Coordinates of N, CA, C and O in Angstrom, one line a residue:
M1 N -1.7 -21.9 32.6 CA -2.3 -21.0 31.5 C -3.5 -21.6 31.0 O -3.5 -23.1 30.9
S2 N -4.5 -20.8 30.8 CA -5.7 -21.2 30.5 C -5.7 -21.6 28.9 O -4.6 -21.0 28.2
A3 N -6.5 -22.3 28.3 CA -6.7 -22.6 27.0 C -7.1 -21.3 26.1 O -6.7 -21.4 24.7
M4 N -7.5 -20.3 26.7 CA -7.6 -19.3 26.0 C -6.4 -18.2 26.0 O -6.3 -17.3 25.0
T5 N -5.6 -18.1 27.1 CA -4.3 -17.4 27.0 C -3.3 -18.0 26.1 O -3.1 -16.9 25.7
A6 N -3.1 -19.2 25.8 CA -2.0 -19.7 24.9 C -2.4 -18.9 23.7 O -1.4 -18.2 23.1
P7 N -3.1 -18.9 22.7 CA -3.3 -18.6 21.4 C -3.1 -16.7 21.8 O -2.6 -16.2 20.8
L8 N -3.7 -16.2 23.0 CA -3.4 -15.2 22.9 C -2.2 -14.3 22.9 O -1.0 -13.4 22.3
L9 N -1.2 -15.0 23.8 CA 0.5 -14.8 24.0 C 0.7 -15.2 22.4 O 1.9 -14.7 22.6
R10 N 0.6 -16.1 22.1 CA 1.3 -16.6 20.7 C 1.0 -15.3 20.0 O 2.0 -14.8 18.9
R11 N -0.1 -14.8 19.8 CA -0.8 -13.9 19.0 C 0.4 -12.5 19.0 O 0.7 -11.6 18.4
V12 N 0.3 -12.2 20.4 CA 1.2 -10.8 20.7 C 2.8 -10.9 20.5 O 3.3 -10.2 20.2
A13 N 3.0 -12.7 20.9 CA 4.9 -12.8 20.3 C 4.7 -12.5 19.0 O 5.9 -12.0 18.7
A14 N 3.9 -12.8 17.9 CA 4.1 -12.8 16.5 C 3.7 -11.3 16.3 O 4.5 -11.0 15.4
L15 N 3.1 -10.6 16.9 CA 2.9 -9.1 16.6 C 4.5 -8.4 17.2 O 5.1 -7.5 16.3
Q16 N 4.7 -8.8 17.9 CA 6.1 -8.4 18.6 C 7.2 -8.7 17.7 O 8.2 -7.8 17.2
R17 N 7.4 -9.6 16.9 CA 8.4 -10.2 16.0 C 8.2 -9.4 14.7 O 9.2 -9.0 14.1
V18 N 7.1 -9.1 14.2 CA 6.6 -8.1 13.3 C 7.3 -6.6 13.6 O 7.8 -5.8 12.8
G19 N 6.8 -6.2 14.7 CA 7.0 -5.0 14.8 C 8.5 -4.2 15.2 O 8.7 -3.1 14.7
R20 N 9.5 -5.1 15.7 CA 10.7 -4.9 15.9 C 11.4 -4.3 14.4 O 11.8 -3.2 14.5
P21 N 11.3 -5.4 13.6 CA 11.8 -4.9 12.1 C 10.9 -3.6 11.5 O 11.4 -2.9 10.7
D22 N 9.7 -3.7 11.8 CA 8.9 -2.3 11.3 C 9.3 -1.1 11.7 O 10.0 -0.4 11.0
R23 N 9.5 -1.2 13.3 CA 10.2 0.2 13.7 C 11.6 0.5 13.2 O 11.9 1.7 12.8
R24 N 12.6 -0.8 12.9 CA 13.6 -0.3 12.6 C 13.8 0.0 11.3 O 14.3 1.1 10.7
L25 N 13.1 -0.4 10.1 CA 12.7 0.1 8.8 C 12.4 1.5 8.8 O 12.6 2.6 7.9
M26 N 11.2 1.7 9.7 CA 10.6 3.0 9.8 C 11.8 3.8 10.2 O 11.7 5.2 9.5
A27 N 12.4 3.5 11.0 CA 13.6 4.6 11.6 C 14.6 5.0 10.5 O 15.0 6.2 10.1
R28 N 15.1 4.2 9.6 CA 15.8 4.1 8.6 C 15.1 5.2 7.6 O 16.0 6.0 7.0
S29 N 13.8 4.8 7.3 CA 13.1 5.5 6.0 C 13.3 7.3 6.9 O 13.4 8.2 5.8
A30 N 13.0 7.4 8.3 CA 13.0 8.6 8.8 C 14.2 9.2 8.7 O 14.5 10.5 8.6
A31 N 15.2 8.7 8.8 CA 16.5 9.1 8.9 C 17.2 9.6 7.5 O 18.2 10.3 7.6
L32 N 16.5 9.2 6.3 CA 17.2 9.5 4.9 C 17.2 10.9 5.2 O 16.4 11.8 5.5
P33 N 18.5 11.6 4.4 CA 18.2 13.1 4.2 C 17.1 13.7 3.5 O 16.6 13.3 2.6
R34 N 17.1 15.1 3.7 CA 15.9 15.8 3.1 C 16.3 15.7 1.8 O 17.1 16.2 1.2
T35 N 15.4 15.5 0.5 CA 15.6 15.9 -0.7 C 14.6 16.1 -1.4 O 13.2 16.2 -0.7
H36 N 14.4 16.5 -2.9 CA 13.3 16.8 -3.4 C 12.0 15.7 -3.7 O 11.1 15.8 -3.8
A37 N 12.8 14.6 -3.4 CA 11.7 13.2 -3.4 C 11.1 13.1 -2.3 O 9.7 12.7 -2.3
D38 N 11.2 14.1 -1.3 CA 10.0 14.2 -0.1 C 8.8 14.4 -0.6 O 7.7 14.1 -1.0
H39 N 8.9 16.0 -1.4 CA 7.8 16.5 -2.0 C 7.1 15.6 -2.9 O 5.9 15.5 -3.3
A40 N 7.9 15.0 -3.9 CA 7.7 14.1 -5.3 C 6.8 12.6 -4.5 O 5.8 12.4 -5.0
L41 N 7.2 12.2 -3.5 CA 6.6 10.8 -2.8 C 5.2 11.5 -2.0 O 4.7 10.8 -2.2
T42 N 5.1 12.8 -1.5 CA 3.8 13.2 -0.9 C 2.9 13.3 -2.1 O 1.9 13.2 -1.8
V43 N 3.3 14.1 -3.0 CA 2.4 14.2 -4.3 C 1.9 13.0 -4.7 O 0.7 12.7 -5.0
I44 N 2.7 11.8 -4.9 CA 2.4 10.5 -5.3 C 1.5 9.3 -4.6 O 0.3 9.4 -4.7
T45 N 1.8 10.1 -3.2 CA 1.0 9.3 -2.1 C -0.6 9.9 -2.2 O -1.3 9.1 -2.1
R46 N -0.7 11.3 -2.3 CA -2.1 11.9 -2.5 C -2.6 11.6 -3.7 O -3.8 11.4 -3.6
S47 N -1.8 11.4 -4.9 CA -2.4 10.9 -6.3 C -3.0 9.8 -6.0 O -4.1 9.5 -6.9
A48 N -2.6 9.1 -5.1 CA -3.3 7.5 -5.2 C -4.1 7.5 -4.2 O -5.1 6.3 -4.0
D49 N -4.9 8.3 -3.7 CA -6.0 8.3 -2.9 C -7.0 8.0 -3.6 O -7.3 8.4 -4.7
K50 N -7.6 6.8 -3.2 CA -8.9 6.7 -3.7 C -8.6 5.9 -5.4 O -9.6 5.9 -6.1
A51 N -7.8 5.7 -5.4 CA -7.1 5.0 -6.7 C -7.2 6.2 -7.7 O -7.3 5.4 -9.1
R52 N -7.3 7.2 -7.3 CA -7.1 8.1 -8.7 C -6.3 7.8 -9.7 O -6.4 8.3 -10.8
L53 N -4.9 7.7 -9.2 CA -3.7 7.6 -10.2 C -3.9 6.5 -11.1 O -3.8 6.9 -11.8
W54 N -4.4 5.4 -10.6 CA -4.5 4.0 -11.3 C -5.5 4.6 -12.5 O -5.9 3.9 -13.6
W55 N -6.7 5.6 -12.1 CA -7.9 5.7 -13.0 C -7.2 6.4 -14.2 O -7.7 6.2 -15.3
V56 N -6.4 7.4 -13.9 CA -5.8 8.2 -14.8 C -5.0 7.2 -15.5 O -5.3 7.5 -16.9
V57 N -4.2 6.3 -15.1 CA -3.2 5.2 -16.1 C -3.9 4.4 -17.0 O -3.7 4.5 -18.1
A58 N -5.2 4.1 -16.1 CA -5.9 3.1 -16.9 C -6.8 3.7 -18.1 O -6.7 3.4 -19.5
G59 N -7.0 5.3 -17.9 CA -7.9 6.1 -19.1 C -6.5 6.2 -20.0 O -7.0 6.1 -21.1
A60 N -5.5 6.6 -19.8 CA -4.3 6.7 -20.8 C -4.0 5.3 -21.4 O -4.0 5.3 -22.9
L61 N -4.1 4.5 -21.1 CA -4.0 2.9 -21.7 C -5.1 2.6 -22.7 O -4.9 1.6 -23.4
A62 N -6.3 2.9 -22.0 CA -7.7 2.8 -22.5 C -7.7 3.3 -24.1 O -8.5 3.0 -24.9
T63 N -6.8 4.3 -24.2 CA -7.1 4.8 -25.8 C -6.4 4.0 -26.8 O -6.3 4.5 -27.9
R64 N -5.6 3.1 -26.2 CA -4.9 2.3 -27.1 C -5.7 1.1 -27.3 O -6.2 0.5 -26.5
R65 N -5.8 0.4 -28.8 CA -6.5 -0.9 -28.6 C -5.6 -2.2 -28.3 O -4.4 -2.0 -28.1
G66 N -6.4 -3.1 -28.2 CA -5.4 -4.4 -27.6 C -5.1 -4.8 -26.1 O -5.8 -4.3 -25.4
A67 N -4.0 -5.3 -25.9 CA -3.2 -5.5 -24.8 C -3.4 -4.4 -24.0 O -3.9 -4.3 -22.6
P68 N -3.2 -3.0 -24.5 CA -3.1 -2.1 -23.3 C -4.5 -1.7 -22.7 O -4.6 -1.5 -21.6
R69 N -5.5 -1.8 -23.8 CA -6.7 -1.4 -23.0 C -7.4 -2.7 -22.2 O -7.9 -2.2 -21.2
R70 N -7.1 -3.8 -22.6 CA -6.9 -4.8 -21.7 C -6.8 -4.8 -20.5 O -7.3 -5.4 -19.1
A71 N -5.0 -4.2 -20.1 CA -4.6 -4.2 -19.1 C -5.2 -3.3 -18.1 O -5.3 -3.4 -17.1
A72 N -5.8 -2.1 -18.8 CA -6.6 -1.1 -17.9 C -7.9 -1.9 -17.4 O -7.9 -1.3 -16.4
L73 N -8.4 -2.5 -18.1 CA -9.8 -2.9 -17.7 C -9.3 -4.1 -16.4 O -10.2 -3.9 -15.5
R74 N -8.5 -5.1 -16.7 CA -8.1 -6.1 -15.8 C -7.4 -5.2 -14.5 O -7.7 -5.4 -13.4
G75 N -6.7 -4.1 -14.8 CA -6.1 -3.5 -13.7 C -7.1 -2.7 -12.6 O -7.1 -2.9 -11.6
I76 N -8.1 -1.9 -13.1 CA -9.3 -1.6 -12.6 C -10.4 -2.5 -11.9 O -10.5 -2.0 -10.7
G77 N -10.5 -3.6 -12.5 CA -11.3 -4.5 -11.9 C -10.4 -5.2 -10.7 O -11.1 -5.5 -9.3
S78 N -9.1 -5.5 -11.0 CA -8.3 -5.9 -10.1 C -8.2 -5.1 -8.8 O -8.4 -5.7 -7.8
I79 N -8.3 -3.7 -8.7 CA -8.7 -2.9 -7.9 C -9.9 -3.0 -7.1 O -9.6 -2.9 -5.8
G80 N -11.0 -3.3 -7.7 CA -12.3 -3.3 -7.1 C -12.3 -4.2 -6.3 O -12.4 -4.1 -5.2
F81 N -11.8 -5.6 -6.4 CA -11.4 -6.3 -5.7 C -10.5 -6.6 -4.5 O -11.1 -6.6 -3.4
A82 N -9.4 -5.8 -4.8 CA -8.5 -5.9 -3.4 C -9.0 -4.7 -2.7 O -8.5 -4.7 -1.3
S83 N -9.5 -3.4 -3.1 CA -9.8 -2.4 -2.3 C -11.2 -3.2 -1.2 O -11.2 -2.8 -0.1
L84 N -11.9 -3.9 -1.9 CA -12.9 -4.5 -1.1 C -12.6 -5.4 -0.1 O -12.7 -5.3 1.4
A85 N -11.5 -6.1 -0.3 CA -10.9 -7.1 0.4 C -10.2 -6.6 1.6 O -10.0 -6.6 2.7
A86 N -9.2 -5.2 1.4 CA -8.7 -4.6 2.3 C -9.1 -3.5 2.9 O -9.1 -3.6 4.5
S87 N -10.0 -2.8 2.5 CA -10.9 -2.0 3.2 C -11.9 -2.1 4.2 O -12.3 -2.2 5.2
F88 N -12.7 -3.4 3.6 CA -13.7 -3.6 4.4 C -13.6 -5.2 4.7 O -14.6 -5.4 5.6
V89 N -12.8 -5.7 4.7 CA -12.4 -7.1 5.4 C -11.3 -6.9 6.1 O -11.7 -6.9 7.6
A90 N -9.9 -6.9 6.0 CA -9.0 -7.0 6.2 C -8.9 -5.9 7.4 O -8.5 -6.1 8.5
K91 N -9.2 -4.6 7.1 CA -8.8 -3.6 8.1 C -9.9 -3.6 9.1 O -9.3 -3.3 10.4
E92 N -11.3 -4.4 8.9 CA -12.1 -4.6 10.0 C -11.7 -6.0 11.1 O -11.9 -5.7 12.1
L93 N -11.2 -6.8 10.1 CA -10.8 -7.6 11.0 C -9.5 -7.7 11.8 O -9.4 -8.6 12.9
L94 N -8.3 -6.9 11.3 CA -7.0 -6.9 11.8 C -6.5 -5.4 11.9 O -5.6 -5.0 11.4
P95 N -7.4 -4.7 13.0 CA -7.1 -3.3 13.3 C -5.7 -3.1 13.8 O -5.3 -4.1 14.4
R96 N -5.2 -2.1 13.4 CA -3.5 -1.8 13.8 C -3.4 -0.2 13.8 O -4.1 0.3 12.5
R97 N -2.8 0.1 14.8 CA -2.7 1.8 14.8 C -1.6 2.2 13.9 O -0.9 1.5 13.9
R98 N -1.6 3.0 13.3 CA -0.7 3.8 12.4 C 0.6 4.4 13.3 O 0.7 4.3 14.4
P99 N 1.7 4.6 12.4 CA 3.0 4.9 13.2 C 2.7 6.4 13.6 O 1.6 7.5 13.3
A100 N 3.4 6.5 14.8 CA 2.9 8.2 15.2 C 3.3 9.0 14.4 O 4.6 8.7 13.5
A101 N 2.7 10.3 14.3 CA 2.8 11.2 13.4 C 4.8 12.0 13.8 O 5.2 12.1 12.8
S102 N 4.9 11.6 14.9 CA 6.5 11.9 15.0 C 7.5 10.9 14.6 O 8.7 11.2 14.4
A103 N 6.9 10.0 14.0 CA 8.0 9.0 13.4 C 8.7 9.0 12.1 O 9.5 8.6 12.1
V104 N 8.2 10.1 11.4 CA 8.8 10.9 10.3 C 9.0 12.4 10.5 O 8.2 13.0 11.4
P105 N 10.3 13.0 9.7 CA 10.3 14.5 9.9 C 9.3 15.1 9.5 O 8.4 14.9 8.8
E106 N 8.9 16.1 10.0 CA 7.7 17.0 10.0 C 7.4 17.2 8.5 O 6.2 17.5 7.8
H107 N 8.4 17.6 7.7 CA 8.2 18.2 6.3 C 7.8 16.8 5.5 O 7.3 17.0 4.5
R108 N 7.8 15.7 6.0 CA 7.1 14.5 5.0 C 5.8 14.0 5.6 O 5.0 13.5 4.9
S109 N 5.4 14.7 6.7 CA 4.1 14.0 7.5 C 2.7 14.7 6.6 O 2.8 15.9 6.2
L110 N 2.1 13.7 6.1 CA 0.9 14.6 5.2 C -0.1 15.3 6.4 O -0.3 15.0 7.8
A111 N -0.5 16.6 6.0 CA -1.4 17.4 6.6 C -2.7 16.7 7.2 O -3.4 17.0 8.3
R112 N -3.0 15.6 6.4 CA -4.4 15.1 6.8 C -4.2 13.5 7.0 O -4.0 12.8 5.8
R113 N -3.8 13.0 8.3 CA -3.5 11.9 8.3 C -4.7 10.6 8.3 O -5.6 11.0 8.8
P114 N -4.5 9.7 7.6 CA -6.1 8.8 7.5 C -6.3 8.2 8.8 O -5.3 8.3 10.0
D115 N -7.4 8.1 9.5 CA -7.9 7.7 11.1 C -8.2 6.2 10.6 O -8.2 5.6 11.8
S116 N -8.2 5.3 9.5 CA -8.5 4.1 9.5 C -7.1 3.1 10.2 O -6.2 3.4 10.1
S117 N -7.7 1.7 10.0 CA -6.4 1.0 10.6 C -5.5 1.0 9.5 O -5.3 1.3 8.2
S118 N -4.3 0.7 10.1 CA -3.0 0.9 9.1 C -3.0 -0.4 8.3 O -2.1 -0.3 7.5
F119 N -3.6 -1.5 9.0 CA -3.1 -2.7 8.2 C -4.2 -3.3 7.4 O -5.5 -3.3 8.2
P120 N -4.2 -3.8 6.3 CA -3.3 -3.4 5.3 C -3.2 -2.6 4.7 O -4.2 -1.7 4.9
S121 N -2.2 -2.1 4.1 CA -2.1 -0.7 3.1 C -3.0 -0.8 1.9 O -2.9 -1.7 0.9
G122 N -4.2 0.1 1.6 CA -5.2 0.1 0.4 C -4.4 0.5 -0.4 O -4.7 0.0 -1.6
H123 N -3.3 1.5 -0.2 CA -2.8 2.0 -1.8 C -1.7 0.9 -2.0 O -1.6 0.8 -3.3
A124 N -1.0 0.1 -1.4 CA -0.1 -0.8 -2.0 C -0.9 -2.1 -2.3 O -0.5 -2.5 -3.6
A125 N -2.2 -2.4 -1.7 CA -3.1 -3.0 -2.4 C -3.6 -2.8 -3.8 O -3.8 -3.4 -4.8
S126 N -4.2 -1.8 -3.9 CA -4.3 -1.0 -5.4 C -3.3 -1.1 -6.2 O -3.2 -1.4 -7.6
A127 N -2.0 -0.5 -5.8 CA -0.9 -0.4 -6.7 C -0.4 -1.7 -7.3 O 0.0 -1.8 -8.5
A128 N -0.7 -3.0 -6.2 CA -0.1 -4.1 -6.8 C -1.0 -4.5 -7.6 O -1.2 -5.5 -8.5
A129 N -2.5 -4.6 -7.2 CA -3.6 -5.3 -7.7 C -3.6 -4.7 -9.4 O -3.5 -5.7 -10.3
F130 N -3.2 -3.5 -9.5 CA -3.5 -2.8 -10.8 C -2.1 -3.1 -11.7 O -2.4 -3.5 -12.7
V131 N -1.0 -3.2 -11.2 CA 0.1 -3.4 -11.9 C 0.1 -5.0 -12.5 O 0.2 -5.5 -13.5
T132 N -0.4 -5.7 -11.2 CA -0.6 -7.4 -11.6 C -1.6 -7.8 -12.8 O -1.3 -8.4 -13.4
G133 N -2.7 -7.0 -12.6 CA -3.8 -7.1 -13.7 C -3.2 -6.5 -15.1 O -3.4 -7.6 -16.0
A134 N -2.6 -5.6 -15.1 CA -1.8 -5.0 -16.3 C -0.9 -6.1 -16.4 O -0.9 -6.4 -17.9
F135 N -0.2 -6.4 -16.1 CA 0.7 -7.5 -16.3 C 0.2 -8.6 -17.2 O 0.9 -9.2 -18.0
Q136 N -0.8 -9.3 -16.6 CA -1.3 -10.5 -16.9 C -2.1 -10.2 -18.3 O -2.4 -11.2 -19.3
E137 N -2.4 -9.0 -18.6 CA -3.1 -8.5 -20.4 C -1.5 -8.2 -21.2 O -1.5 -8.6 -22.3
S138 N -0.6 -7.5 -20.4 CA 0.4 -6.8 -21.3 C 1.6 -7.0 -20.3 O 2.0 -6.1 -19.6
P139 N 2.5 -7.9 -20.2 CA 3.9 -7.6 -19.4 C 4.4 -6.7 -19.5 O 5.0 -6.2 -18.9
S140 N 4.7 -6.2 -20.9 CA 5.5 -4.8 -21.2 C 4.8 -3.5 -20.2 O 5.5 -2.5 -19.5
V141 N 3.4 -3.4 -20.2 CA 2.9 -2.5 -19.7 C 3.0 -2.8 -18.3 O 3.0 -2.0 -17.3
G142 N 2.6 -4.2 -17.6 CA 2.9 -4.0 -16.1 C 4.3 -3.6 -15.7 O 4.2 -3.3 -14.6
L143 N 5.4 -4.2 -16.6 CA 6.8 -3.5 -16.0 C 7.0 -2.3 -16.2 O 7.7 -2.0 -15.3
A144 N 6.4 -2.0 -17.2 CA 6.6 -0.2 -17.1 C 5.9 0.4 -15.9 O 6.6 1.4 -15.6
L145 N 4.7 -0.3 -15.2 CA 4.3 0.5 -14.2 C 4.7 0.0 -12.9 O 4.7 0.6 -12.0
L146 N 5.6 -0.9 -13.0 CA 6.0 -1.3 -11.4 C 6.6 -0.3 -10.6 O 6.6 -0.4 -9.4
P147 N 7.5 0.6 -11.4 CA 8.5 1.4 -10.3 C 7.1 2.6 -10.0 O 7.5 2.9 -8.9
L148 N 6.3 2.9 -10.6 CA 5.2 3.7 -10.3 C 4.6 3.3 -8.8 O 4.1 3.8 -8.1
A149 N 4.3 1.6 -9.1 CA 3.5 1.2 -8.1 C 4.5 0.6 -7.0 O 4.0 1.2 -5.5
A150 N 5.8 0.8 -6.8 CA 6.7 0.7 -6.0 C 6.9 2.1 -5.4 O 7.0 2.1 -4.0
A151 N 6.7 3.1 -6.1 CA 6.8 4.5 -5.2 C 5.3 4.7 -4.7 O 5.6 5.0 -3.5
V152 N 4.4 4.6 -5.1 CA 3.0 4.7 -4.3 C 3.2 3.8 -3.0 O 3.0 4.7 -1.9
A153 N 3.5 2.4 -3.1 CA 3.6 1.8 -1.8 C 4.5 2.4 -0.8 O 4.1 2.5 0.4
Y154 N 6.1 2.7 -1.3 CA 6.9 3.1 -0.4 C 6.3 4.5 0.1 O 6.9 4.9 1.4
S155 N 6.0 5.1 -0.6 CA 5.7 6.7 -0.2 C 4.7 6.7 1.3 O 4.6 7.6 1.7
R156 N 4.2 5.8 1.3 CA 3.0 5.3 2.6 C 4.2 5.4 3.9 O 3.5 5.6 4.7
V157 N 4.9 4.7 3.8 CA 6.1 4.7 5.0 C 6.8 6.0 5.1 O 7.1 6.4 6.1
H158 N 7.3 6.6 3.8 CA 8.5 7.9 3.9 C 7.2 8.8 4.2 O 7.9 9.9 5.1
T159 N 6.0 8.8 4.1 CA 5.1 10.0 4.8 C 4.8 9.5 6.2 O 3.9 10.2 6.9
G160 N 5.0 8.4 6.6 CA 4.7 8.1 7.9 C 3.3 7.4 8.7 O 2.9 7.6 9.5
V161 N 2.7 7.0 7.1 CA 1.2 6.5 7.4 C 1.0 5.0 7.6 O 0.1 4.8 7.7
H162 N 2.3 4.5 7.2 CA 2.0 2.7 7.4 C 3.3 2.2 7.5 O 4.3 3.0 7.6
W163 N 3.1 1.1 8.6 CA 4.5 0.3 8.8 C 5.1 -0.4 7.5 O 4.2 -0.9 6.6
P164 N 6.1 -0.8 7.3 CA 6.3 -1.7 6.4 C 6.0 -2.9 6.0 O 5.4 -3.2 5.0
S165 N 5.2 -3.6 7.1 CA 4.5 -4.8 6.9 C 3.4 -5.0 6.5 O 2.8 -5.4 5.8
D166 N 2.4 -3.5 6.8 CA 1.3 -3.4 6.1 C 1.4 -3.2 4.7 O 0.6 -3.4 3.9
I167 N 2.6 -2.5 4.1 CA 2.8 -2.4 2.9 C 3.0 -3.6 2.3 O 2.4 -4.2 1.0
G168 N 3.8 -4.9 3.1 CA 4.1 -6.0 2.4 C 2.6 -7.0 2.3 O 2.3 -7.4 1.5
A169 N 1.6 -6.7 3.4 CA 0.4 -7.3 3.1 C -0.3 -6.7 2.2 O -1.2 -7.4 1.5
G170 N -0.6 -5.3 2.1 CA -1.3 -5.0 1.0 C -0.9 -5.3 -0.3 O -1.7 -5.6 -1.3
A171 N 0.3 -5.2 -0.5 CA 0.6 -5.8 -2.1 C 0.5 -7.1 -2.4 O 0.0 -7.8 -3.4
A172 N 0.6 -8.0 -1.2 CA 0.2 -9.3 -1.2 C -1.2 -9.4 -1.5 O -1.5 -10.5 -2.3
L173 N -1.8 -8.8 -0.7 CA -3.4 -9.2 -0.7 C -4.0 -8.4 -2.2 O -4.6 -9.0 -3.3
G174 N -3.0 -7.3 -3.2 CA -3.3 -6.9 -4.2 C -3.1 -7.9 -5.4 O -3.7 -8.0 -6.0
V175 N -1.7 -8.6 -5.5 CA -1.3 -9.4 -6.1 C -2.6 -10.7 -6.0 O -3.0 -11.0 -7.2
A176 N -3.0 -11.2 -4.8 CA -3.7 -12.3 -4.8 C -5.4 -11.8 -5.6 O -5.7 -12.5 -6.1
A177 N -5.9 -10.5 -5.3 CA -6.9 -10.1 -5.4 C -7.2 -10.4 -7.2 O -7.8 -10.7 -7.9
S178 N -5.6 -9.7 -7.7 CA -5.7 -9.5 -9.1 C -5.6 -10.8 -9.9 O -6.2 -11.4 -10.9
L179 N -5.0 -11.7 -9.2 CA -4.7 -13.2 -9.8 C -6.3 -14.0 -9.6 O -6.5 -14.5 -10.8
A180 N -7.0 -13.6 -8.8 CA -8.3 -14.4 -8.8 C -9.2 -13.8 -9.6 O -10.5 -14.4 -9.9
T181 N -8.9 -13.0 -10.4 CA -9.5 -12.2 -11.5 C -9.4 -13.0 -12.6 O -10.3 -12.8 -14.0
R182 N -8.5 -14.1 -12.7 CA -8.4 -14.7 -14.0 C -9.4 -16.0 -14.1 O -10.1 -16.7 -13.5

């Protein structure tokens, strides 16, 4: 085995270890019965495109003085940092194919599927960055927004455009980006 082959084999083995649980979790999500949540999660995932959802939340928070306004500013600043790291660094350095469109039921599939790298999830990075930034300024605001951020992150798996590990990596990147703003 050459010196170049060993690192490549280790990388392939690591990807396979991540791939098996990803496929299992994706299959579990796809097997969930059809509910009204399917449409709601599609709306949530689309509203979070280009961080529009978080801009609206920030606008609402900015109407209040003090900690909520600071939470909005730190959240948006955190998104800027996380988006740069996810979209222009990580996605370029660690390209990954998205799940096949057939991985989820047709009624959940997005009409326009993203064509960028699946890894990491920019939606999860933005959601985690905003909530972590908001939490740093106002823990009550951050905790109140946590379920929305979780819904945005899960919606990407539910609609079949990300693997679960993409979500985890995106969320970790978003938290780290936000903490770096301190």
